[in-house]
PDB file of C-alpha atoms in Angstrom:
ATOM      1  CA  MET A   1    -125.560  54.008 102.824  1.00 67.00           C
ATOM      2  CA  LYS A   2    -125.354  57.785 103.032  1.00 69.00           C
ATOM      3  CA  LYS A   3    -122.017  57.683 101.231  1.00 69.00           C
ATOM      4  CA  ASN A   4    -123.584  55.632  98.401  1.00 81.00           C
ATOM      5  CA  ILE A   5    -126.489  58.051  98.028  1.00 85.00           C
ATOM      6  CA  ALA A   6    -124.140  61.005  98.053  1.00 87.00           C
ATOM      7  CA  SER A   7    -121.891  59.451  95.419  1.00 85.00           C
ATOM      8  CA  HIS A   8    -124.895  58.674  93.185  1.00 86.00           C
ATOM      9  CA  ILE A   9    -126.062  62.256  93.561  1.00 89.00           C
ATOM     10  CA  VAL A  10    -122.624  63.507  92.560  1.00 88.00           C
ATOM     11  CA  HIS A  11    -122.535  61.147  89.576  1.00 88.00           C
ATOM     12  CA  GLY A  12    -125.988  62.282  88.535  1.00 89.00           C
ATOM     13  CA  MET A  13    -124.917  65.892  88.722  1.00 91.00           C
ATOM     14  CA  ILE A  14    -121.888  65.126  86.548  1.00 90.00           C
ATOM     15  CA  VAL A  15    -124.163  63.482  83.958  1.00 91.00           C
ATOM     16  CA  ILE A  16    -126.464  66.505  83.975  1.00 91.00           C
ATOM     17  CA  ALA A  17    -123.496  68.860  83.755  1.00 91.00           C
ATOM     18  CA  ILE A  18    -122.093  67.059  80.708  1.00 90.00           C
ATOM     19  CA  GLY A  19    -125.496  67.035  79.039  1.00 90.00           C
ATOM     20  CA  SER A  20    -126.047  70.716  79.771  1.00 91.00           C
ATOM     21  CA  PHE A  21    -122.643  71.638  78.420  1.00 88.00           C
ATOM     22  CA  VAL A  22    -123.186  69.708  75.191  1.00 87.00           C
ATOM     23  CA  PHE A  23    -126.636  71.304  74.805  1.00 86.00           C
ATOM     24  CA  TRP A  24    -125.230  74.785  75.421  1.00 84.00           C
ATOM     25  CA  GLN A  25    -122.358  74.226  73.040  1.00 79.00           C
ATOM     26  CA  ASN A  26    -124.649  73.053  70.236  1.00 72.00           C
ATOM     27  CA  ASN A  27    -127.013  75.958  70.677  1.00 71.00           C
ATOM     28  CA  SER A  28    -124.318  78.585  70.804  1.00 67.00           C
ATOM     29  CA  THR A  29    -122.667  77.512  67.549  1.00 50.00           C
ATOM     30  CA  THR A  30    -124.105  79.229  64.482  1.00 48.00           C
ATOM     31  CA  VAL A  31    -122.328  79.642  61.181  1.00 45.00           C
ATOM     32  CA  PRO A  32    -124.110  81.404  58.341  1.00 44.00           C
ATOM     33  CA  PRO A  33    -124.064  79.386  55.147  1.00 43.00           C
ATOM     34  CA  ASP A  34    -121.409  80.437  52.676  1.00 42.00           C
ATOM     35  CA  LYS A  35    -123.220  80.806  49.360  1.00 41.00           C
ATOM     36  CA  ASN A  36    -119.997  80.955  47.403  1.00 41.00           C
ATOM     37  CA  ASN A  37    -118.661  77.725  48.766  1.00 39.00           C
ATOM     38  CA  VAL A  38    -121.380  75.141  49.003  1.00 41.00           C
ATOM     39  CA  ASN A  39    -120.426  72.424  51.376  1.00 43.00           C
ATOM     40  CA  PHE A  40    -121.978  70.361  54.086  1.00 43.00           C
ATOM     41  CA  SER A  41    -119.776  71.444  56.971  1.00 42.00           C
ATOM     42  CA  THR A  42    -120.861  70.196  60.351  1.00 40.00           C
ATOM     43  CA  ALA A  43    -121.209  73.743  61.717  1.00 39.00           C
ATOM     44  CA  ALA A  44    -123.583  74.758  58.949  1.00 39.00           C
ATOM     45  CA  ILE A  45    -125.998  71.923  59.694  1.00 42.00           C
ATOM     46  CA  SER A  46    -125.663  71.983  63.452  1.00 39.00           C
ATOM     47  CA  LYS A  47    -129.086  73.496  64.180  1.00 40.00           C
ATOM     48  CA  ALA A  48    -131.370  71.719  61.740  1.00 44.00           C
ATOM     49  CA  VAL A  49    -134.326  70.013  63.362  1.00 43.00           C
ATOM     50  CA  LEU A  50    -134.517  66.248  63.450  1.00 45.00           C
ATOM     51  CA  PRO A  51    -137.834  64.478  63.050  1.00 43.00           C
ATOM     52  CA  LEU A  52    -139.342  63.234  66.303  1.00 43.00           C
ATOM     53  CA  PRO A  53    -138.906  59.544  67.161  1.00 37.00           C
ATOM     54  CA  ASN A  54    -142.600  58.895  66.542  1.00 37.00           C
ATOM     55  CA  TYR A  55    -142.455  59.794  62.859  1.00 43.00           C
ATOM     56  CA  ARG A  56    -143.805  56.951  60.731  1.00 46.00           C
ATOM     57  CA  SER A  57    -141.660  57.049  57.647  1.00 60.00           C
ATOM     58  CA  THR A  58    -143.908  54.567  55.823  1.00 70.00           C
ATOM     59  CA  LYS A  59    -146.968  56.819  56.105  1.00 81.00           C
ATOM     60  CA  THR A  60    -148.419  57.600  52.670  1.00 88.00           C
ATOM     61  CA  PHE A  61    -149.303  61.055  51.399  1.00 90.00           C
ATOM     62  CA  MET A  62    -151.278  62.279  48.407  1.00 92.00           C
ATOM     63  CA  GLN A  63    -149.704  64.873  46.154  1.00 91.00           C
ATOM     64  CA  SER A  64    -152.509  67.262  47.103  1.00 92.00           C
ATOM     65  CA  GLN A  65    -151.443  67.024  50.756  1.00 92.00           C
ATOM     66  CA  ILE A  66    -147.877  68.005  49.919  1.00 93.00           C
ATOM     67  CA  ALA A  67    -149.176  70.938  47.854  1.00 92.00           C
ATOM     68  CA  GLU A  68    -150.703  72.386  51.030  1.00 91.00           C
ATOM     69  CA  HIS A  69    -147.263  72.821  52.598  1.00 91.00           C
ATOM     70  CA  THR A  70    -145.664  75.558  50.523  1.00 90.00           C
ATOM     71  CA  LEU A  71    -144.532  77.972  53.204  1.00 88.00           C
ATOM     72  CA  ARG A  72    -141.308  78.616  55.050  1.00 86.00           C
ATOM     73  CA  SER A  73    -143.188  77.722  58.226  1.00 86.00           C
ATOM     74  CA  SER A  74    -144.248  74.366  56.765  1.00 89.00           C
ATOM     75  CA  CYS A  75    -142.362  73.112  53.748  1.00 92.00           C
ATOM     76  CA  TRP A  76    -142.925  69.610  52.411  1.00 93.00           C
ATOM     77  CA  SER A  77    -141.487  68.200  49.230  1.00 94.00           C
ATOM     78  CA  ILE A  78    -141.490  64.987  47.244  1.00 94.00           C
ATOM     79  CA  ILE A  79    -138.078  63.684  46.271  1.00 92.00           C
ATOM     80  CA  ASN A  80    -137.719  60.409  44.425  1.00 89.00           C
ATOM     81  CA  GLY A  81    -141.043  59.093  45.681  1.00 90.00           C
ATOM     82  CA  ASN A  82    -140.482  59.983  49.316  1.00 90.00           C
ATOM     83  CA  VAL A  83    -142.047  62.831  51.247  1.00 91.00           C
ATOM     84  CA  TYR A  84    -139.866  65.122  53.346  1.00 90.00           C
ATOM     85  CA  ASP A  85    -140.593  67.877  55.841  1.00 88.00           C
ATOM     86  CA  LEU A  86    -137.816  70.319  54.966  1.00 89.00           C
ATOM     87  CA  THR A  87    -138.995  73.133  57.255  1.00 86.00           C
ATOM     88  CA  GLY A  88    -136.121  72.759  59.709  1.00 80.00           C
ATOM     89  CA  TRP A  89    -133.557  72.490  56.912  1.00 84.00           C
ATOM     90  CA  ILE A  90    -134.429  75.781  55.179  1.00 84.00           C
ATOM     91  CA  PRO A  91    -132.197  78.043  57.288  1.00 77.00           C
ATOM     92  CA  GLN A  92    -129.391  75.504  57.383  1.00 75.00           C
ATOM     93  CA  HIS A  93    -129.056  74.507  53.746  1.00 82.00           C
ATOM     94  CA  PRO A  94    -125.481  75.363  52.736  1.00 78.00           C
ATOM     95  CA  GLY A  95    -126.644  76.366  49.258  1.00 81.00           C
ATOM     96  CA  GLY A  96    -129.063  78.971  50.616  1.00 84.00           C
ATOM     97  CA  GLU A  97    -132.705  79.049  51.602  1.00 86.00           C
ATOM     98  CA  GLN A  98    -134.116  79.641  48.139  1.00 88.00           C
ATOM     99  CA  ALA A  99    -132.880  76.280  46.908  1.00 89.00           C
ATOM    100  CA  ILE A 100    -135.169  74.610  49.458  1.00 92.00           C
ATOM    101  CA  LEU A 101    -138.038  77.100  49.303  1.00 91.00           C
ATOM    102  CA  ARG A 102    -138.316  76.378  45.580  1.00 92.00           C
ATOM    103  CA  LEU A 103    -139.161  72.759  46.431  1.00 93.00           C
ATOM    104  CA  CYS A 104    -141.936  73.460  48.917  1.00 93.00           C
ATOM    105  CA  GLY A 105    -145.235  71.884  48.041  1.00 93.00           C
ATOM    106  CA  LYS A 106    -144.012  70.150  44.922  1.00 92.00           C
ATOM    107  CA  ASP A 107    -141.926  67.334  43.500  1.00 93.00           C
ATOM    108  CA  GLY A 108    -138.314  68.414  43.899  1.00 93.00           C
ATOM    109  CA  SER A 109    -136.755  65.252  42.505  1.00 91.00           C
ATOM    110  CA  GLU A 110    -135.385  66.864  39.366  1.00 90.00           C
ATOM    111  CA  GLN A 111    -133.738  69.741  41.222  1.00 90.00           C
ATOM    112  CA  TYR A 112    -132.396  67.507  43.965  1.00 91.00           C
ATOM    113  CA  ASN A 113    -130.983  64.896  41.579  1.00 87.00           C
ATOM    114  CA  ALA A 114    -129.418  67.567  39.374  1.00 86.00           C
ATOM    115  CA  GLN A 115    -127.627  69.119  42.346  1.00 86.00           C
ATOM    116  CA  HIS A 116    -126.934  66.137  44.596  1.00 85.00           C
ATOM    117  CA  GLY A 117    -127.704  63.008  42.614  1.00 74.00           C
ATOM    118  CA  GLY A 118    -125.515  60.124  43.801  1.00 70.00           C
ATOM    119  CA  ALA A 119    -123.875  62.028  46.653  1.00 74.00           C
ATOM    120  CA  ARG A 120    -123.952  60.081  49.912  1.00 69.00           C
ATOM    121  CA  ARG A 121    -123.888  62.836  52.504  1.00 70.00           C
ATOM    122  CA  PRO A 122    -126.822  64.902  51.120  1.00 81.00           C
ATOM    123  CA  ALA A 123    -128.810  61.662  50.794  1.00 78.00           C
ATOM    124  CA  LEU A 124    -128.124  60.720  54.379  1.00 71.00           C
ATOM    125  CA  ILE A 125    -129.037  64.197  55.642  1.00 77.00           C
ATOM    126  CA  LEU A 126    -132.197  64.189  53.532  1.00 83.00           C
ATOM    127  CA  GLY A 127    -133.157  60.850  55.035  1.00 77.00           C
ATOM    128  CA  GLY A 128    -133.394  62.491  58.407  1.00 77.00           C
ATOM    129  CA  PHE A 129    -136.315  64.598  57.232  1.00 84.00           C
ATOM    130  CA  LYS A 130    -138.379  61.816  55.701  1.00 83.00           C
ATOM    131  CA  ILE A 131    -141.955  61.695  56.935  1.00 85.00           C
ATOM    132  CA  GLY A 132    -143.469  59.232  54.491  1.00 86.00           C
ATOM    133  CA  ILE A 133    -143.895  58.101  50.933  1.00 88.00           C
ATOM    134  CA  LEU A 134    -145.956  59.343  48.029  1.00 90.00           C
ATOM    135  CA  SER A 135    -149.153  57.462  47.486  1.00 88.00           C
ATOM    136  CA  LYS A 136    -149.363  55.901  44.024  1.00 76.00           C
TER     137      LYS A 136
ATOM    138  CA  MET B   1    -108.850  53.455  97.968  1.00 73.00           C
ATOM    139  CA  ASN B   2    -105.846  51.496  96.678  1.00 89.00           C
ATOM    140  CA  ARG B   3    -104.124  52.086  93.351  1.00 90.00           C
ATOM    141  CA  TYR B   4    -106.028  49.334  91.546  1.00 91.00           C
ATOM    142  CA  ASN B   5    -109.430  50.741  92.571  1.00 91.00           C
ATOM    143  CA  ALA B   6    -108.290  54.264  91.747  1.00 93.00           C
ATOM    144  CA  GLY B   7    -107.209  53.117  88.286  1.00 94.00           C
ATOM    145  CA  VAL B   8    -110.496  51.323  87.619  1.00 94.00           C
ATOM    146  CA  THR B   9    -112.483  54.340  88.819  1.00 93.00           C
ATOM    147  CA  ILE B  10    -110.553  56.725  86.591  1.00 95.00           C
ATOM    148  CA  LEU B  11    -110.970  54.381  83.609  1.00 96.00           C
ATOM    149  CA  ARG B  12    -114.691  53.979  84.314  1.00 95.00           C
ATOM    150  CA  MET B  13    -115.388  57.684  84.705  1.00 94.00           C
ATOM    151  CA  GLY B  14    -113.220  58.653  81.747  1.00 95.00           C
ATOM    152  CA  LEU B  15    -115.122  56.250  79.475  1.00 96.00           C
ATOM    153  CA  ALA B  16    -118.425  57.393  80.953  1.00 96.00           C
ATOM    154  CA  THR B  17    -117.597  60.992  80.076  1.00 95.00           C
ATOM    155  CA  VAL B  18    -116.850  60.055  76.471  1.00 95.00           C
ATOM    156  CA  PHE B  19    -120.074  58.103  75.995  1.00 95.00           C
ATOM    157  CA  LEU B  20    -122.155  60.761  77.734  1.00 95.00           C
ATOM    158  CA  TRP B  21    -120.632  63.525  75.587  1.00 93.00           C
ATOM    159  CA  PHE B  22    -121.200  61.782  72.296  1.00 92.00           C
ATOM    160  CA  GLY B  23    -124.580  60.402  73.386  1.00 93.00           C
ATOM    161  CA  PHE B  24    -125.897  63.855  74.300  1.00 93.00           C
ATOM    162  CA  SER B  25    -124.407  65.270  71.110  1.00 88.00           C
ATOM    163  CA  GLN B  26    -126.414  62.751  69.078  1.00 89.00           C
ATOM    164  CA  LEU B  27    -129.585  63.638  70.971  1.00 90.00           C
ATOM    165  CA  PHE B  28    -129.198  67.415  70.676  1.00 87.00           C
ATOM    166  CA  ASP B  29    -127.481  67.664  67.302  1.00 78.00           C
ATOM    167  CA  GLY B  30    -128.546  64.543  65.478  1.00 79.00           C
ATOM    168  CA  VAL B  31    -128.310  65.805  61.908  1.00 71.00           C
ATOM    169  CA  ASN B  32    -124.582  66.120  62.354  1.00 68.00           C
ATOM    170  CA  TRP B  33    -124.364  62.388  62.941  1.00 78.00           C
ATOM    171  CA  ILE B  34    -126.547  61.036  60.177  1.00 73.00           C
ATOM    172  CA  SER B  35    -123.665  60.731  57.743  1.00 67.00           C
ATOM    173  CA  TRP B  36    -121.871  58.424  60.197  1.00 75.00           C
ATOM    174  CA  VAL B  37    -124.652  55.838  60.132  1.00 78.00           C
ATOM    175  CA  PRO B  38    -123.297  52.844  58.180  1.00 76.00           C
ATOM    176  CA  GLU B  39    -125.198  52.050  55.028  1.00 72.00           C
ATOM    177  CA  TRP B  40    -126.118  48.572  56.209  1.00 77.00           C
ATOM    178  CA  ALA B  41    -127.779  49.833  59.414  1.00 81.00           C
ATOM    179  CA  PRO B  42    -131.012  51.307  57.935  1.00 79.00           C
ATOM    180  CA  ALA B  43    -131.396  48.221  55.755  1.00 78.00           C
ATOM    181  CA  ILE B  44    -131.089  45.779  58.644  1.00 82.00           C
ATOM    182  CA  MET B  45    -132.931  47.786  61.287  1.00 83.00           C
ATOM    183  CA  HIS B  46    -135.647  49.121  58.948  1.00 81.00           C
ATOM    184  CA  LEU B  47    -135.322  52.533  60.541  1.00 81.00           C
ATOM    185  CA  PRO B  48    -134.364  55.870  58.971  1.00 80.00           C
ATOM    186  CA  PRO B  49    -130.833  57.077  59.783  1.00 79.00           C
ATOM    187  CA  ALA B  50    -132.199  59.888  61.953  1.00 80.00           C
ATOM    188  CA  MET B  51    -133.955  57.452  64.257  1.00 85.00           C
ATOM    189  CA  ILE B  52    -130.882  55.240  64.426  1.00 88.00           C
ATOM    190  CA  VAL B  53    -128.912  58.278  65.581  1.00 88.00           C
ATOM    191  CA  LEU B  54    -131.523  59.074  68.242  1.00 90.00           C
ATOM    192  CA  PHE B  55    -131.643  55.497  69.544  1.00 92.00           C
ATOM    193  CA  ASN B  56    -127.856  55.349  69.534  1.00 93.00           C
ATOM    194  CA  GLY B  57    -127.738  58.588  71.483  1.00 94.00           C
ATOM    195  CA  VAL B  58    -130.127  57.204  74.105  1.00 95.00           C
ATOM    196  CA  PHE B  59    -128.062  54.007  74.313  1.00 95.00           C
ATOM    197  CA  GLU B  60    -124.808  55.899  74.833  1.00 95.00           C
ATOM    198  CA  VAL B  61    -126.309  58.285  77.396  1.00 96.00           C
ATOM    199  CA  LEU B  62    -127.772  55.358  79.348  1.00 96.00           C
ATOM    200  CA  GLY B  63    -124.513  53.430  79.140  1.00 95.00           C
ATOM    201  CA  GLY B  64    -122.495  56.441  80.156  1.00 95.00           C
ATOM    202  CA  THR B  65    -124.807  57.161  83.082  1.00 95.00           C
ATOM    203  CA  LEU B  66    -124.580  53.601  84.376  1.00 95.00           C
ATOM    204  CA  LEU B  67    -120.801  53.635  84.012  1.00 95.00           C
ATOM    205  CA  MET B  68    -120.583  56.976  85.800  1.00 94.00           C
ATOM    206  CA  SER B  69    -122.765  55.648  88.635  1.00 92.00           C
ATOM    207  CA  GLY B  70    -120.824  52.395  88.895  1.00 91.00           C
ATOM    208  CA  LEU B  71    -123.938  50.285  88.256  1.00 92.00           C
ATOM    209  CA  PHE B  72    -123.855  47.079  86.168  1.00 94.00           C
ATOM    210  CA  VAL B  73    -120.395  48.153  85.024  1.00 94.00           C
ATOM    211  CA  ARG B  74    -119.262  44.843  83.553  1.00 95.00           C
ATOM    212  CA  PHE B  75    -122.524  44.308  81.639  1.00 95.00           C
ATOM    213  CA  VAL B  76    -122.524  47.867  80.302  1.00 95.00           C
ATOM    214  CA  ALA B  77    -118.832  47.631  79.413  1.00 95.00           C
ATOM    215  CA  VAL B  78    -119.515  44.477  77.374  1.00 95.00           C
ATOM    216  CA  LEU B  79    -122.318  46.193  75.455  1.00 95.00           C
ATOM    217  CA  LEU B  80    -120.259  49.315  74.832  1.00 95.00           C
ATOM    218  CA  SER B  81    -117.251  47.233  73.762  1.00 95.00           C
ATOM    219  CA  VAL B  82    -119.323  45.442  71.135  1.00 95.00           C
ATOM    220  CA  HIS B  83    -120.860  48.759  70.082  1.00 93.00           C
ATOM    221  CA  MET B  84    -117.444  50.405  69.694  1.00 93.00           C
ATOM    222  CA  ALA B  85    -115.987  47.391  67.881  1.00 93.00           C
ATOM    223  CA  MET B  86    -118.779  47.652  65.291  1.00 90.00           C
ATOM    224  CA  LEU B  87    -118.066  51.367  64.894  1.00 88.00           C
ATOM    225  CA  VAL B  88    -114.351  50.726  64.401  1.00 89.00           C
ATOM    226  CA  LEU B  89    -115.055  48.115  61.732  1.00 88.00           C
ATOM    227  CA  SER B  90    -117.401  50.531  60.023  1.00 83.00           C
ATOM    228  CA  ILE B  91    -115.078  53.550  60.158  1.00 80.00           C
ATOM    229  CA  GLY B  92    -111.899  51.671  59.261  1.00 81.00           C
ATOM    230  CA  ILE B  93    -108.276  52.748  59.636  1.00 82.00           C
ATOM    231  CA  THR B  94    -108.664  56.509  59.898  1.00 80.00           C
ATOM    232  CA  PRO B  95    -107.668  58.873  62.710  1.00 82.00           C
ATOM    233  CA  ILE B  96    -111.180  58.549  64.132  1.00 82.00           C
ATOM    234  CA  GLY B  97    -111.181  54.770  63.686  1.00 85.00           C
ATOM    235  CA  VAL B  98    -107.863  54.440  65.508  1.00 89.00           C
ATOM    236  CA  ARG B  99    -109.089  56.677  68.317  1.00 90.00           C
ATOM    237  CA  ASP B 100    -112.257  54.594  68.619  1.00 90.00           C
ATOM    238  CA  PHE B 101    -110.121  51.448  68.657  1.00 93.00           C
ATOM    239  CA  GLY B 102    -108.456  52.880  71.771  1.00 94.00           C
ATOM    240  CA  LEU B 103    -111.873  53.453  73.331  1.00 94.00           C
ATOM    241  CA  THR B 104    -112.862  49.884  72.436  1.00 94.00           C
ATOM    242  CA  ALA B 105    -109.731  48.553  74.107  1.00 95.00           C
ATOM    243  CA  ALA B 106    -110.445  50.671  77.197  1.00 95.00           C
ATOM    244  CA  SER B 107    -114.006  49.313  77.360  1.00 95.00           C
ATOM    245  CA  VAL B 108    -112.758  45.741  77.059  1.00 95.00           C
ATOM    246  CA  ALA B 109    -110.174  46.427  79.782  1.00 95.00           C
ATOM    247  CA  LEU B 110    -112.980  47.583  82.059  1.00 94.00           C
ATOM    248  CA  VAL B 111    -114.814  44.293  81.488  1.00 94.00           C
ATOM    249  CA  PHE B 112    -111.792  42.372  82.802  1.00 94.00           C
ATOM    250  CA  LEU B 113    -110.870  44.746  85.613  1.00 93.00           C
ATOM    251  CA  VAL B 114    -114.268  45.175  87.301  1.00 89.00           C
ATOM    252  CA  GLU B 115    -114.823  42.709  90.117  1.00 78.00           C
TER     253      GLU B 115
END
């Protein structure tokens, strides 16, 4: 019995150790974006913030609500009818912060489609920041 | 501990380490994993890719923890085998796909070896 408890404790400590190491590794890796070579390298996007699990991506927003979020500290944008909270992505965007800051509080579909239209990886990354859809 | 039990233990803990590592990575660094979500997954599950990554991370951490602890090993190994097989089919014949095929085979082996 004691041996079982001890082995479970050891296993639990190994699990915690692995988790701690992965957490430490992810938080100690920072690569500044290279403005001359725009790419979506994994290091460049390693610290962007993911939406919380309780985000309701079908929640509707009015355009006036998006217009209230124009700051670096709270940046929302409309892209192709969907609403995104891009705050966490601003420092991580490989093409520089200004490219995202320009979209805050407004419809960024034209800029996004011109730069990334049809590309799978930017679309998948963008999807991670979706918080709802634009009310019609 | 005889050689058979030692082999099963090493296999179990080695697989557990892999699933724990990648599970925690998906929980702490999810954006990195979004591009790996197959295109059919959001359509079928009606969830955004980010949430799929988070749920997958929780699944792999739980599976890895149970494997590490030696609890419900056969059941967990079956689930992880199916999970890895789907990943391999999605990734295809690439270096990562071949590596994951090896992990799938190891998970299936664990299903047969655990008493």
